[in-house]
Amino acid sequence: MKTQAPDPTKLPPEVNREVPSIARVCDYFMGGKDNFPADRAAASAVEQVFPQGKQLGKESRFMLQRATRFLVQNGIKQFLDIGSGLPTAGNVHEIAHETDPEVRVVYVDNDPIVLAHARALLADNQTTTVIQADLRHPDGIFEHPDTLRLLDFDQPVAVFMASILHHLDDEDDPWAIAAQIRDRLPSGSYVMITHFYDSGDERARDVEAALVKGGLGSGWFRTADQIARFFDGMELLEPGVAAANDWRPDDHTPRGSDTHHLLAGALGRTT
Ligand SMILES: C[S@@+](CC[C@H](N)C(=O)[O-])C[C@H]1O[C@@H](n2cnc3c(N)ncnc32)[C@H](O)[C@@H]1O
């Protein structure tokens, strides 16, 4: 899907261009055009201490795409992509439909700009939709009429939370939220997470400070143990919680990347 620079006259009124938004900063790091000066200023504060921000964004996307292929090849036909971000190249439905055009995908984001762009791009798509909802309130996601229209929770579902849980503070108890989501899923479902990784790389704390204090207000680096706790009560597939580029790499996965130890990924299955 192609994105163009935002047309201010077509933006939903709740979009505040003066305050950086995670979705638009993320779009900047993906090389997109759906961002404003406030977003670029927040991104620039990060780039000053961590010029490889764009690389990290790409590596999260690559893992999401590898996980999508793996899951479709293993018979998964339904995806719930929470914190989907602004549409970019290689979205879940595009990757999944290369193998199985009947796969159904619900994208979820709490940023109104995501809803506006994705709705326009998905207008004629029968298998894919986007809803505006908040990860901190899973009931609003699972009980949304559009979720229930497309997804059958008597059948396995893959839930993606790529580069979103690190935007939830410890005070939000993201572990309890992950557990609520797990409890909603039938046996044989999957949860895929990518997350900023505190692997002992000394840059982690500096990047975290730039993200948290540089205007975004969040972007927490967590250890492998903390990330593994998101999968409590689930079976972690090999190789467990790993650097994202070490998670079932393919021919396109970066090797020897400078950001290798700063992003973790894992895939769990419900029992
Ligand atoms: C860093 S982007 C990741 C986009 C995409 N998942 C990826 O990996 O390329 C994080 C996205 O999560 C969304 N987000 C942040 N907090 C959220 C929340 N509490 N509920 C729903 N979406 C949220 C942001 O609006 C943003 O679009």
PDB file of C-alpha atoms and ligand atoms in Angstrom:
ATOM      1  CA  MET A   1       0.000   0.000   0.000  1.00  0.00           C
ATOM      2  CA  LYS A   2       1.333   3.397  -0.934  1.00  0.00           C
ATOM      3  CA  THR A   3       1.104   6.375   1.425  1.00  0.00           C
ATOM      4  CA  GLN A   4       1.158  10.044   0.505  1.00  0.00           C
ATOM      5  CA  ALA A   5       1.927  13.158   2.519  1.00  0.00           C
ATOM      6  CA  PRO A   6      -1.074  13.897   4.787  1.00  0.00           C
ATOM      7  CA  ASP A   7      -3.701  16.273   3.466  1.00  0.00           C
ATOM      8  CA  PRO A   8      -4.628  18.380   6.552  1.00  0.00           C
ATOM      9  CA  THR A   9      -8.126  19.047   5.195  1.00  0.00           C
ATOM     10  CA  LYS A  10      -8.873  15.317   5.225  1.00  0.00           C
ATOM     11  CA  LEU A  11      -7.602  14.524   8.703  1.00  0.00           C
ATOM     12  CA  PRO A  12     -10.064  13.559  11.465  1.00  0.00           C
ATOM     13  CA  PRO A  13     -10.570  16.500  13.853  1.00  0.00           C
ATOM     14  CA  GLU A  14      -9.085  14.546  16.775  1.00  0.00           C
ATOM     15  CA  VAL A  15      -5.667  14.458  15.062  1.00  0.00           C
ATOM     16  CA  ASN A  16      -3.452  16.937  16.919  1.00  0.00           C
ATOM     17  CA  ARG A  17      -0.543  17.884  14.696  1.00  0.00           C
ATOM     18  CA  GLU A  18       1.240  19.824  17.438  1.00  0.00           C
ATOM     19  CA  VAL A  19       1.824  16.799  19.685  1.00  0.00           C
ATOM     20  CA  PRO A  20       3.959  13.911  18.427  1.00  0.00           C
ATOM     21  CA  SER A  21       2.076  10.658  18.029  1.00  0.00           C
ATOM     22  CA  ILE A  22       3.633   7.198  18.296  1.00  0.00           C
ATOM     23  CA  ALA A  23       2.011   6.122  15.010  1.00  0.00           C
ATOM     24  CA  ARG A  24       3.371   9.126  13.091  1.00  0.00           C
ATOM     25  CA  VAL A  25       6.856   8.935  14.642  1.00  0.00           C
ATOM     26  CA  CYS A  26       6.845   5.241  13.795  1.00  0.00           C
ATOM     27  CA  ASP A  27       5.798   6.163  10.241  1.00  0.00           C
ATOM     28  CA  TYR A  28       8.785   8.534  10.066  1.00  0.00           C
ATOM     29  CA  PHE A  29      11.118   5.727  11.136  1.00  0.00           C
ATOM     30  CA  MET A  30       9.600   3.506   8.429  1.00  0.00           C
ATOM     31  CA  GLY A  31      10.397   6.132   5.810  1.00  0.00           C
ATOM     32  CA  GLY A  32       6.725   7.175   5.418  1.00  0.00           C
ATOM     33  CA  LYS A  33       5.282  10.636   4.778  1.00  0.00           C
ATOM     34  CA  ASP A  34       2.386  10.639   7.244  1.00  0.00           C
ATOM     35  CA  ASN A  35       4.146  12.743   9.855  1.00  0.00           C
ATOM     36  CA  PHE A  36       4.309  16.390  10.923  1.00  0.00           C
ATOM     37  CA  PRO A  37       7.077  18.683  12.289  1.00  0.00           C
ATOM     38  CA  ALA A  38       6.279  17.745  15.924  1.00  0.00           C
ATOM     39  CA  ASP A  39       6.708  14.074  15.035  1.00  0.00           C
ATOM     40  CA  ARG A  40       9.963  14.709  13.197  1.00  0.00           C
ATOM     41  CA  ALA A  41      11.264  16.731  16.169  1.00  0.00           C
ATOM     42  CA  ALA A  42      10.570  13.793  18.509  1.00  0.00           C
ATOM     43  CA  ALA A  43      12.211  11.417  16.018  1.00  0.00           C
ATOM     44  CA  SER A  44      15.194  13.724  15.692  1.00  0.00           C
ATOM     45  CA  ALA A  45      15.704  13.714  19.500  1.00  0.00           C
ATOM     46  CA  VAL A  46      16.018   9.943  19.234  1.00  0.00           C
ATOM     47  CA  GLU A  47      18.222  10.028  16.148  1.00  0.00           C
ATOM     48  CA  GLN A  48      20.690  12.314  17.893  1.00  0.00           C
ATOM     49  CA  VAL A  49      21.556   9.541  20.336  1.00  0.00           C
ATOM     50  CA  PHE A  50      20.563   6.672  18.084  1.00  0.00           C
ATOM     51  CA  PRO A  51      20.907   7.266  14.341  1.00  0.00           C
ATOM     52  CA  GLN A  52      19.846   3.660  13.604  1.00  0.00           C
ATOM     53  CA  GLY A  53      16.171   4.192  14.553  1.00  0.00           C
ATOM     54  CA  LYS A  54      14.974   3.472  11.016  1.00  0.00           C
ATOM     55  CA  GLN A  55      16.857   0.181  10.973  1.00  0.00           C
ATOM     56  CA  LEU A  56      15.175  -0.928  14.201  1.00  0.00           C
ATOM     57  CA  GLY A  57      11.728  -0.090  12.761  1.00  0.00           C
ATOM     58  CA  LYS A  58      12.466  -2.156   9.656  1.00  0.00           C
ATOM     59  CA  GLU A  59      13.642  -5.138  11.672  1.00  0.00           C
ATOM     60  CA  SER A  60      10.374  -5.231  13.618  1.00  0.00           C
ATOM     61  CA  ARG A  61       8.488  -5.250  10.301  1.00  0.00           C
ATOM     62  CA  PHE A  62      10.678  -8.022   8.906  1.00  0.00           C
ATOM     63  CA  MET A  63       9.930 -10.221  11.919  1.00  0.00           C
ATOM     64  CA  LEU A  64       6.197  -9.523  11.590  1.00  0.00           C
ATOM     65  CA  GLN A  65       6.384 -10.589   7.949  1.00  0.00           C
ATOM     66  CA  ARG A  66       8.337 -13.782   8.702  1.00  0.00           C
ATOM     67  CA  ALA A  67       5.863 -14.680  11.452  1.00  0.00           C
ATOM     68  CA  THR A  68       2.929 -14.048   9.081  1.00  0.00           C
ATOM     69  CA  ARG A  69       4.381 -16.413   6.452  1.00  0.00           C
ATOM     70  CA  PHE A  70       5.157 -19.055   9.085  1.00  0.00           C
ATOM     71  CA  LEU A  71       1.649 -18.907  10.531  1.00  0.00           C
ATOM     72  CA  VAL A  72      -0.192 -18.981   7.210  1.00  0.00           C
ATOM     73  CA  GLN A  73       1.933 -21.953   6.165  1.00  0.00           C
ATOM     74  CA  ASN A  74       0.840 -23.583   9.426  1.00  0.00           C
ATOM     75  CA  GLY A  75      -2.828 -23.103   8.645  1.00  0.00           C
ATOM     76  CA  ILE A  76      -3.663 -19.885  10.508  1.00  0.00           C
ATOM     77  CA  LYS A  77      -6.472 -18.056   8.738  1.00  0.00           C
ATOM     78  CA  GLN A  78      -7.177 -15.147  11.117  1.00  0.00           C
ATOM     79  CA  PHE A  79      -4.970 -12.343  12.396  1.00  0.00           C
ATOM     80  CA  LEU A  80      -5.502  -9.571  14.929  1.00  0.00           C
ATOM     81  CA  ASP A  81      -2.688  -7.029  14.510  1.00  0.00           C
ATOM     82  CA  ILE A  82      -2.767  -4.732  17.556  1.00  0.00           C
ATOM     83  CA  GLY A  83      -0.815  -1.483  17.199  1.00  0.00           C
ATOM     84  CA  SER A  84      -0.713  -1.977  13.456  1.00  0.00           C
ATOM     85  CA  GLY A  85       0.548   1.544  12.748  1.00  0.00           C
ATOM     86  CA  LEU A  86       0.055   3.486   9.544  1.00  0.00           C
ATOM     87  CA  PRO A  87      -0.212   1.309   6.451  1.00  0.00           C
ATOM     88  CA  THR A  88       3.160   0.671   4.878  1.00  0.00           C
ATOM     89  CA  ALA A  89       4.634  -1.846   2.464  1.00  0.00           C
ATOM     90  CA  GLY A  90       4.217  -5.522   3.367  1.00  0.00           C
ATOM     91  CA  ASN A  91       1.263  -5.323   5.733  1.00  0.00           C
ATOM     92  CA  VAL A  92      -0.007  -8.541   7.304  1.00  0.00           C
ATOM     93  CA  HIS A  93      -2.929  -9.013   4.907  1.00  0.00           C
ATOM     94  CA  GLU A  94      -0.720  -8.474   1.867  1.00  0.00           C
ATOM     95  CA  ILE A  95       1.849 -11.046   3.012  1.00  0.00           C
ATOM     96  CA  ALA A  96      -0.844 -13.524   4.102  1.00  0.00           C
ATOM     97  CA  HIS A  97      -2.839 -13.192   0.888  1.00  0.00           C
ATOM     98  CA  GLU A  98       0.210 -14.114  -1.198  1.00  0.00           C
ATOM     99  CA  THR A  99      -0.342 -17.631   0.172  1.00  0.00           C
ATOM    100  CA  ASP A 100      -4.009 -17.711   1.160  1.00  0.00           C
ATOM    101  CA  PRO A 101      -6.363 -14.995  -0.166  1.00  0.00           C
ATOM    102  CA  GLU A 102      -9.035 -16.023   2.351  1.00  0.00           C
ATOM    103  CA  VAL A 103      -7.054 -15.048   5.426  1.00  0.00           C
ATOM    104  CA  ARG A 104      -8.933 -12.475   7.503  1.00  0.00           C
ATOM    105  CA  VAL A 105      -7.142  -9.618   9.212  1.00  0.00           C
ATOM    106  CA  VAL A 106      -8.313  -7.054  11.772  1.00  0.00           C
ATOM    107  CA  TYR A 107      -5.934  -4.162  12.314  1.00  0.00           C
ATOM    108  CA  VAL A 108      -6.204  -2.294  15.630  1.00  0.00           C
ATOM    109  CA  ASP A 109      -4.715   1.047  16.591  1.00  0.00           C
ATOM    110  CA  ASN A 110      -5.717   3.797  18.998  1.00  0.00           C
ATOM    111  CA  ASP A 111      -4.487   6.612  16.750  1.00  0.00           C
ATOM    112  CA  PRO A 112      -7.268   8.173  14.638  1.00  0.00           C
ATOM    113  CA  ILE A 113      -4.881   8.871  11.757  1.00  0.00           C
ATOM    114  CA  VAL A 114      -4.325   5.135  11.334  1.00  0.00           C
ATOM    115  CA  LEU A 115      -8.039   4.523  11.092  1.00  0.00           C
ATOM    116  CA  ALA A 116      -8.488   7.290   8.512  1.00  0.00           C
ATOM    117  CA  HIS A 117      -5.691   6.078   6.232  1.00  0.00           C
ATOM    118  CA  ALA A 118      -6.339   2.376   6.557  1.00  0.00           C
ATOM    119  CA  ARG A 119     -10.107   2.747   5.996  1.00  0.00           C
ATOM    120  CA  ALA A 120      -9.476   4.587   2.750  1.00  0.00           C
ATOM    121  CA  LEU A 121      -7.003   1.974   1.568  1.00  0.00           C
ATOM    122  CA  LEU A 122      -9.108  -1.010   2.613  1.00  0.00           C
ATOM    123  CA  ALA A 123     -12.469   0.347   1.429  1.00  0.00           C
ATOM    124  CA  ASP A 124     -13.213  -2.536  -0.969  1.00  0.00           C
ATOM    125  CA  ASN A 125     -11.466  -5.264   0.955  1.00  0.00           C
ATOM    126  CA  GLN A 126     -13.837  -7.996   2.180  1.00  0.00           C
ATOM    127  CA  THR A 127     -11.293  -9.884   4.278  1.00  0.00           C
ATOM    128  CA  THR A 128      -9.529  -7.056   6.082  1.00  0.00           C
ATOM    129  CA  THR A 129     -10.598  -4.174   8.303  1.00  0.00           C
ATOM    130  CA  VAL A 130      -9.242  -1.671  10.805  1.00  0.00           C
ATOM    131  CA  ILE A 131     -10.734  -0.610  14.136  1.00  0.00           C
ATOM    132  CA  GLN A 132      -9.832   2.132  16.567  1.00  0.00           C
ATOM    133  CA  ALA A 133      -9.355   0.624  20.022  1.00  0.00           C
ATOM    134  CA  ASP A 134      -6.878   0.604  22.876  1.00  0.00           C
ATOM    135  CA  LEU A 135      -4.668  -2.325  23.827  1.00  0.00           C
ATOM    136  CA  ARG A 136      -5.126  -1.366  27.481  1.00  0.00           C
ATOM    137  CA  HIS A 137      -8.795  -2.359  27.153  1.00  0.00           C
ATOM    138  CA  PRO A 138      -8.784  -5.737  25.380  1.00  0.00           C
ATOM    139  CA  ASP A 139     -12.562  -6.170  25.772  1.00  0.00           C
ATOM    140  CA  GLY A 140     -13.054  -3.212  23.416  1.00  0.00           C
ATOM    141  CA  ILE A 141     -10.959  -5.015  20.802  1.00  0.00           C
ATOM    142  CA  PHE A 142     -12.451  -8.482  21.182  1.00  0.00           C
ATOM    143  CA  GLU A 143     -16.044  -7.276  21.398  1.00  0.00           C
ATOM    144  CA  HIS A 144     -15.856  -4.704  18.618  1.00  0.00           C
ATOM    145  CA  PRO A 145     -18.542  -5.517  16.005  1.00  0.00           C
ATOM    146  CA  ASP A 146     -16.004  -5.467  13.159  1.00  0.00           C
ATOM    147  CA  THR A 147     -13.736  -7.885  15.020  1.00  0.00           C
ATOM    148  CA  LEU A 148     -16.653 -10.232  15.597  1.00  0.00           C
ATOM    149  CA  ARG A 149     -17.754  -9.883  11.962  1.00  0.00           C
ATOM    150  CA  LEU A 150     -14.394 -11.034  10.595  1.00  0.00           C
ATOM    151  CA  LEU A 151     -12.876 -13.287  13.264  1.00  0.00           C
ATOM    152  CA  ASP A 152     -14.239 -16.538  14.660  1.00  0.00           C
ATOM    153  CA  PHE A 153     -12.899 -17.069  18.177  1.00  0.00           C
ATOM    154  CA  ASP A 154     -13.841 -20.749  18.069  1.00  0.00           C
ATOM    155  CA  GLN A 155     -10.945 -21.152  15.613  1.00  0.00           C
ATOM    156  CA  PRO A 156      -7.249 -20.359  16.192  1.00  0.00           C
ATOM    157  CA  VAL A 157      -6.254 -16.714  15.808  1.00  0.00           C
ATOM    158  CA  ALA A 158      -2.823 -15.112  15.610  1.00  0.00           C
ATOM    159  CA  VAL A 159      -2.489 -11.939  17.688  1.00  0.00           C
ATOM    160  CA  PHE A 160       0.389  -9.641  16.773  1.00  0.00           C
ATOM    161  CA  MET A 161       1.728  -7.000  19.149  1.00  0.00           C
ATOM    162  CA  ALA A 162       4.705  -5.695  17.197  1.00  0.00           C
ATOM    163  CA  SER A 163       6.534  -2.763  18.757  1.00  0.00           C
ATOM    164  CA  ILE A 164       3.550  -1.761  20.892  1.00  0.00           C
ATOM    165  CA  LEU A 165       4.021  -3.301  24.354  1.00  0.00           C
ATOM    166  CA  HIS A 166       7.141  -1.196  24.903  1.00  0.00           C
ATOM    167  CA  HIS A 167       4.853   1.838  24.725  1.00  0.00           C
ATOM    168  CA  LEU A 168       2.932   0.613  27.778  1.00  0.00           C
ATOM    169  CA  ASP A 169       4.369   1.672  31.129  1.00  0.00           C
ATOM    170  CA  ASP A 170       4.905  -0.891  33.892  1.00  0.00           C
ATOM    171  CA  GLU A 171       2.070   0.925  35.727  1.00  0.00           C
ATOM    172  CA  ASP A 172      -0.296  -0.140  32.908  1.00  0.00           C
ATOM    173  CA  ASP A 173       0.634  -3.751  33.797  1.00  0.00           C
ATOM    174  CA  PRO A 174       1.167  -4.926  30.214  1.00  0.00           C
ATOM    175  CA  TRP A 175       1.646  -8.484  31.570  1.00  0.00           C
ATOM    176  CA  ALA A 176      -1.926  -8.539  32.905  1.00  0.00           C
ATOM    177  CA  ILE A 177      -3.133  -7.213  29.535  1.00  0.00           C
ATOM    178  CA  ALA A 178      -1.224  -9.951  27.671  1.00  0.00           C
ATOM    179  CA  ALA A 179      -2.797 -12.522  30.014  1.00  0.00           C
ATOM    180  CA  GLN A 180      -6.292 -11.158  29.316  1.00  0.00           C
ATOM    181  CA  ILE A 181      -5.629 -11.512  25.592  1.00  0.00           C
ATOM    182  CA  ARG A 182      -4.280 -15.054  26.010  1.00  0.00           C
ATOM    183  CA  ASP A 183      -7.407 -16.021  27.954  1.00  0.00           C
ATOM    184  CA  ARG A 184      -9.585 -14.821  25.066  1.00  0.00           C
ATOM    185  CA  LEU A 185      -7.877 -17.128  22.551  1.00  0.00           C
ATOM    186  CA  PRO A 186      -8.815 -20.716  21.735  1.00  0.00           C
ATOM    187  CA  SER A 187      -6.220 -23.459  21.989  1.00  0.00           C
ATOM    188  CA  GLY A 188      -3.773 -23.534  19.068  1.00  0.00           C
ATOM    189  CA  SER A 189      -3.763 -19.736  18.725  1.00  0.00           C
ATOM    190  CA  TYR A 190      -0.581 -17.693  18.576  1.00  0.00           C
ATOM    191  CA  VAL A 191       0.795 -14.467  20.045  1.00  0.00           C
ATOM    192  CA  MET A 192       3.729 -12.729  18.346  1.00  0.00           C
ATOM    193  CA  ILE A 193       5.582  -9.896  20.051  1.00  0.00           C
ATOM    194  CA  THR A 194       8.461  -7.652  19.086  1.00  0.00           C
ATOM    195  CA  HIS A 195       9.793  -5.426  21.842  1.00  0.00           C
ATOM    196  CA  PHE A 196      12.703  -3.071  22.583  1.00  0.00           C
ATOM    197  CA  TYR A 197      15.315  -5.337  24.121  1.00  0.00           C
ATOM    198  CA  ASP A 198      17.479  -4.737  27.167  1.00  0.00           C
ATOM    199  CA  SER A 199      20.083  -7.356  26.347  1.00  0.00           C
ATOM    200  CA  GLY A 200      22.864  -5.567  28.204  1.00  0.00           C
ATOM    201  CA  ASP A 201      23.720  -3.372  25.194  1.00  0.00           C
ATOM    202  CA  GLU A 202      24.721  -0.114  26.838  1.00  0.00           C
ATOM    203  CA  ARG A 203      22.863   1.962  24.211  1.00  0.00           C
ATOM    204  CA  ALA A 204      19.483   0.667  25.428  1.00  0.00           C
ATOM    205  CA  ARG A 205      19.199   3.056  28.391  1.00  0.00           C
ATOM    206  CA  ASP A 206      20.223   6.093  26.265  1.00  0.00           C
ATOM    207  CA  VAL A 207      17.712   5.310  23.540  1.00  0.00           C
ATOM    208  CA  GLU A 208      15.036   4.695  26.174  1.00  0.00           C
ATOM    209  CA  ALA A 209      15.758   8.088  27.757  1.00  0.00           C
ATOM    210  CA  ALA A 210      15.581   9.810  24.354  1.00  0.00           C
ATOM    211  CA  LEU A 211      12.244   8.155  23.586  1.00  0.00           C
ATOM    212  CA  VAL A 212      10.676   8.685  26.977  1.00  0.00           C
ATOM    213  CA  LYS A 213      11.945  12.219  27.562  1.00  0.00           C
ATOM    214  CA  GLY A 214      12.190  13.327  23.927  1.00  0.00           C
ATOM    215  CA  GLY A 215       8.466  13.942  23.527  1.00  0.00           C
ATOM    216  CA  LEU A 216       6.994  10.503  22.945  1.00  0.00           C
ATOM    217  CA  GLY A 217       6.727   9.656  26.643  1.00  0.00           C
ATOM    218  CA  SER A 218       7.290   5.929  26.168  1.00  0.00           C
ATOM    219  CA  GLY A 219       9.624   3.340  24.647  1.00  0.00           C
ATOM    220  CA  TRP A 220      10.775   1.003  27.401  1.00  0.00           C
ATOM    221  CA  PHE A 221      13.549  -1.548  26.966  1.00  0.00           C
ATOM    222  CA  ARG A 222      12.779  -4.813  28.767  1.00  0.00           C
ATOM    223  CA  THR A 223      14.875  -7.896  29.487  1.00  0.00           C
ATOM    224  CA  ALA A 224      14.334 -11.346  27.962  1.00  0.00           C
ATOM    225  CA  ASP A 225      12.763 -12.508  31.244  1.00  0.00           C
ATOM    226  CA  GLN A 226      10.359  -9.572  31.300  1.00  0.00           C
ATOM    227  CA  ILE A 227       9.416 -10.217  27.671  1.00  0.00           C
ATOM    228  CA  ALA A 228       9.026 -13.971  28.291  1.00  0.00           C
ATOM    229  CA  ARG A 229       6.458 -13.151  30.997  1.00  0.00           C
ATOM    230  CA  PHE A 230       4.125 -11.842  28.256  1.00  0.00           C
ATOM    231  CA  PHE A 231       3.883 -15.517  27.204  1.00  0.00           C
ATOM    232  CA  ASP A 232       3.047 -16.930  30.631  1.00  0.00           C
ATOM    233  CA  GLY A 233       0.749 -19.928  30.263  1.00  0.00           C
ATOM    234  CA  MET A 234       1.721 -20.386  26.622  1.00  0.00           C
ATOM    235  CA  GLU A 235       4.220 -22.583  24.844  1.00  0.00           C
ATOM    236  CA  LEU A 236       7.096 -20.539  23.387  1.00  0.00           C
ATOM    237  CA  LEU A 237       8.170 -21.744  19.962  1.00  0.00           C
ATOM    238  CA  GLU A 238      11.881 -22.130  19.210  1.00  0.00           C
ATOM    239  CA  PRO A 239      14.081 -20.135  19.581  1.00  0.00           C
ATOM    240  CA  GLY A 240      12.068 -18.555  22.437  1.00  0.00           C
ATOM    241  CA  VAL A 241      12.691 -14.879  23.208  1.00  0.00           C
ATOM    242  CA  ALA A 242      15.567 -13.949  20.907  1.00  0.00           C
ATOM    243  CA  ALA A 243      17.021 -10.975  19.108  1.00  0.00           C
ATOM    244  CA  ALA A 244      14.370 -10.403  16.421  1.00  0.00           C
ATOM    245  CA  ASN A 245      16.876 -11.057  13.627  1.00  0.00           C
ATOM    246  CA  ASP A 246      17.641 -14.444  15.197  1.00  0.00           C
ATOM    247  CA  TRP A 247      13.984 -15.446  15.144  1.00  0.00           C
ATOM    248  CA  ARG A 248      13.742 -17.922  12.233  1.00  0.00           C
ATOM    249  CA  PRO A 249      15.780 -15.705   9.872  1.00  0.00           C
ATOM    250  CA  ASP A 250      15.275 -15.960   6.131  1.00  0.00           C
ATOM    251  CA  ASP A 251      17.285 -14.721   3.146  1.00  0.00           C
ATOM    252  CA  HIS A 252      16.111 -11.127   3.757  1.00  0.00           C
ATOM    253  CA  THR A 253      16.882 -10.960   7.480  1.00  0.00           C
ATOM    254  CA  PRO A 254      19.734  -8.518   8.204  1.00  0.00           C
ATOM    255  CA  ARG A 255      22.964 -10.172   9.342  1.00  0.00           C
ATOM    256  CA  GLY A 256      25.381  -8.429  11.671  1.00  0.00           C
ATOM    257  CA  SER A 257      23.010  -5.464  12.041  1.00  0.00           C
ATOM    258  CA  ASP A 258      24.121  -2.694  14.374  1.00  0.00           C
ATOM    259  CA  THR A 259      20.725  -2.894  16.084  1.00  0.00           C
ATOM    260  CA  HIS A 260      20.761  -6.683  16.435  1.00  0.00           C
ATOM    261  CA  HIS A 261      20.677  -6.739  20.251  1.00  0.00           C
ATOM    262  CA  LEU A 262      18.173  -3.911  20.722  1.00  0.00           C
ATOM    263  CA  LEU A 263      14.983  -5.606  19.497  1.00  0.00           C
ATOM    264  CA  ALA A 264      13.611  -8.931  20.701  1.00  0.00           C
ATOM    265  CA  GLY A 265      10.942 -11.111  19.185  1.00  0.00           C
ATOM    266  CA  ALA A 266       9.061 -14.271  20.125  1.00  0.00           C
ATOM    267  CA  LEU A 267       6.086 -16.379  19.122  1.00  0.00           C
ATOM    268  CA  GLY A 268       3.962 -18.307  21.599  1.00  0.00           C
ATOM    269  CA  ARG A 269       1.143 -20.818  21.140  1.00  0.00           C
ATOM    270  CA  THR A 270      -1.859 -21.218  23.422  1.00  0.00           C
ATOM    271  CA  THR A 271      -2.336 -24.668  24.888  1.00  0.00           C
TER     272      THR A 271
HETATM  273  C1  LIG B   1       5.870   1.663  16.814  1.00  0.00           C
HETATM  274  S1  LIG B   1       4.347   1.511  16.019  1.00  0.00           S
HETATM  275  C2  LIG B   1       4.443  -0.177  15.437  1.00  0.00           C
HETATM  276  C3  LIG B   1       3.715  -0.401  14.150  1.00  0.00           C
HETATM  277  C4  LIG B   1       3.765  -1.850  13.641  1.00  0.00           C
HETATM  278  N1  LIG B   1       3.174  -2.775  14.587  1.00  0.00           N
HETATM  279  C5  LIG B   1       5.165  -2.281  13.324  1.00  0.00           C
HETATM  280  O1  LIG B   1       5.754  -3.067  14.069  1.00  0.00           O
HETATM  281  O2  LIG B   1       5.695  -1.827  12.310  1.00  0.00           O
HETATM  282  C6  LIG B   1       3.261   1.329  17.432  1.00  0.00           C
HETATM  283  C7  LIG B   1       1.791   1.515  17.093  1.00  0.00           C
HETATM  284  O3  LIG B   1       1.036   1.175  18.262  1.00  0.00           O
HETATM  285  C8  LIG B   1      -0.003   2.128  18.430  1.00  0.00           C
HETATM  286  N2  LIG B   1      -0.340   2.178  19.858  1.00  0.00           N
HETATM  287  C9  LIG B   1       0.409   2.663  20.882  1.00  0.00           C
HETATM  288  N3  LIG B   1      -0.222   2.493  22.054  1.00  0.00           N
HETATM  289  C10 LIG B   1      -1.407   1.895  21.750  1.00  0.00           C
HETATM  290  C11 LIG B   1      -2.509   1.456  22.538  1.00  0.00           C
HETATM  291  N4  LIG B   1      -2.515   1.612  23.872  1.00  0.00           N
HETATM  292  N5  LIG B   1      -3.553   0.868  21.915  1.00  0.00           N
HETATM  293  C12 LIG B   1      -3.561   0.705  20.566  1.00  0.00           C
HETATM  294  N6  LIG B   1      -2.556   1.110  19.767  1.00  0.00           N
HETATM  295  C13 LIG B   1      -1.484   1.700  20.357  1.00  0.00           C
HETATM  296  C14 LIG B   1       0.569   3.432  17.915  1.00  0.00           C
HETATM  297  O4  LIG B   1      -0.447   4.338  17.545  1.00  0.00           O
HETATM  298  C15 LIG B   1       1.417   2.942  16.745  1.00  0.00           C
HETATM  299  O5  LIG B   1       0.675   2.970  15.555  1.00  0.00           O
END
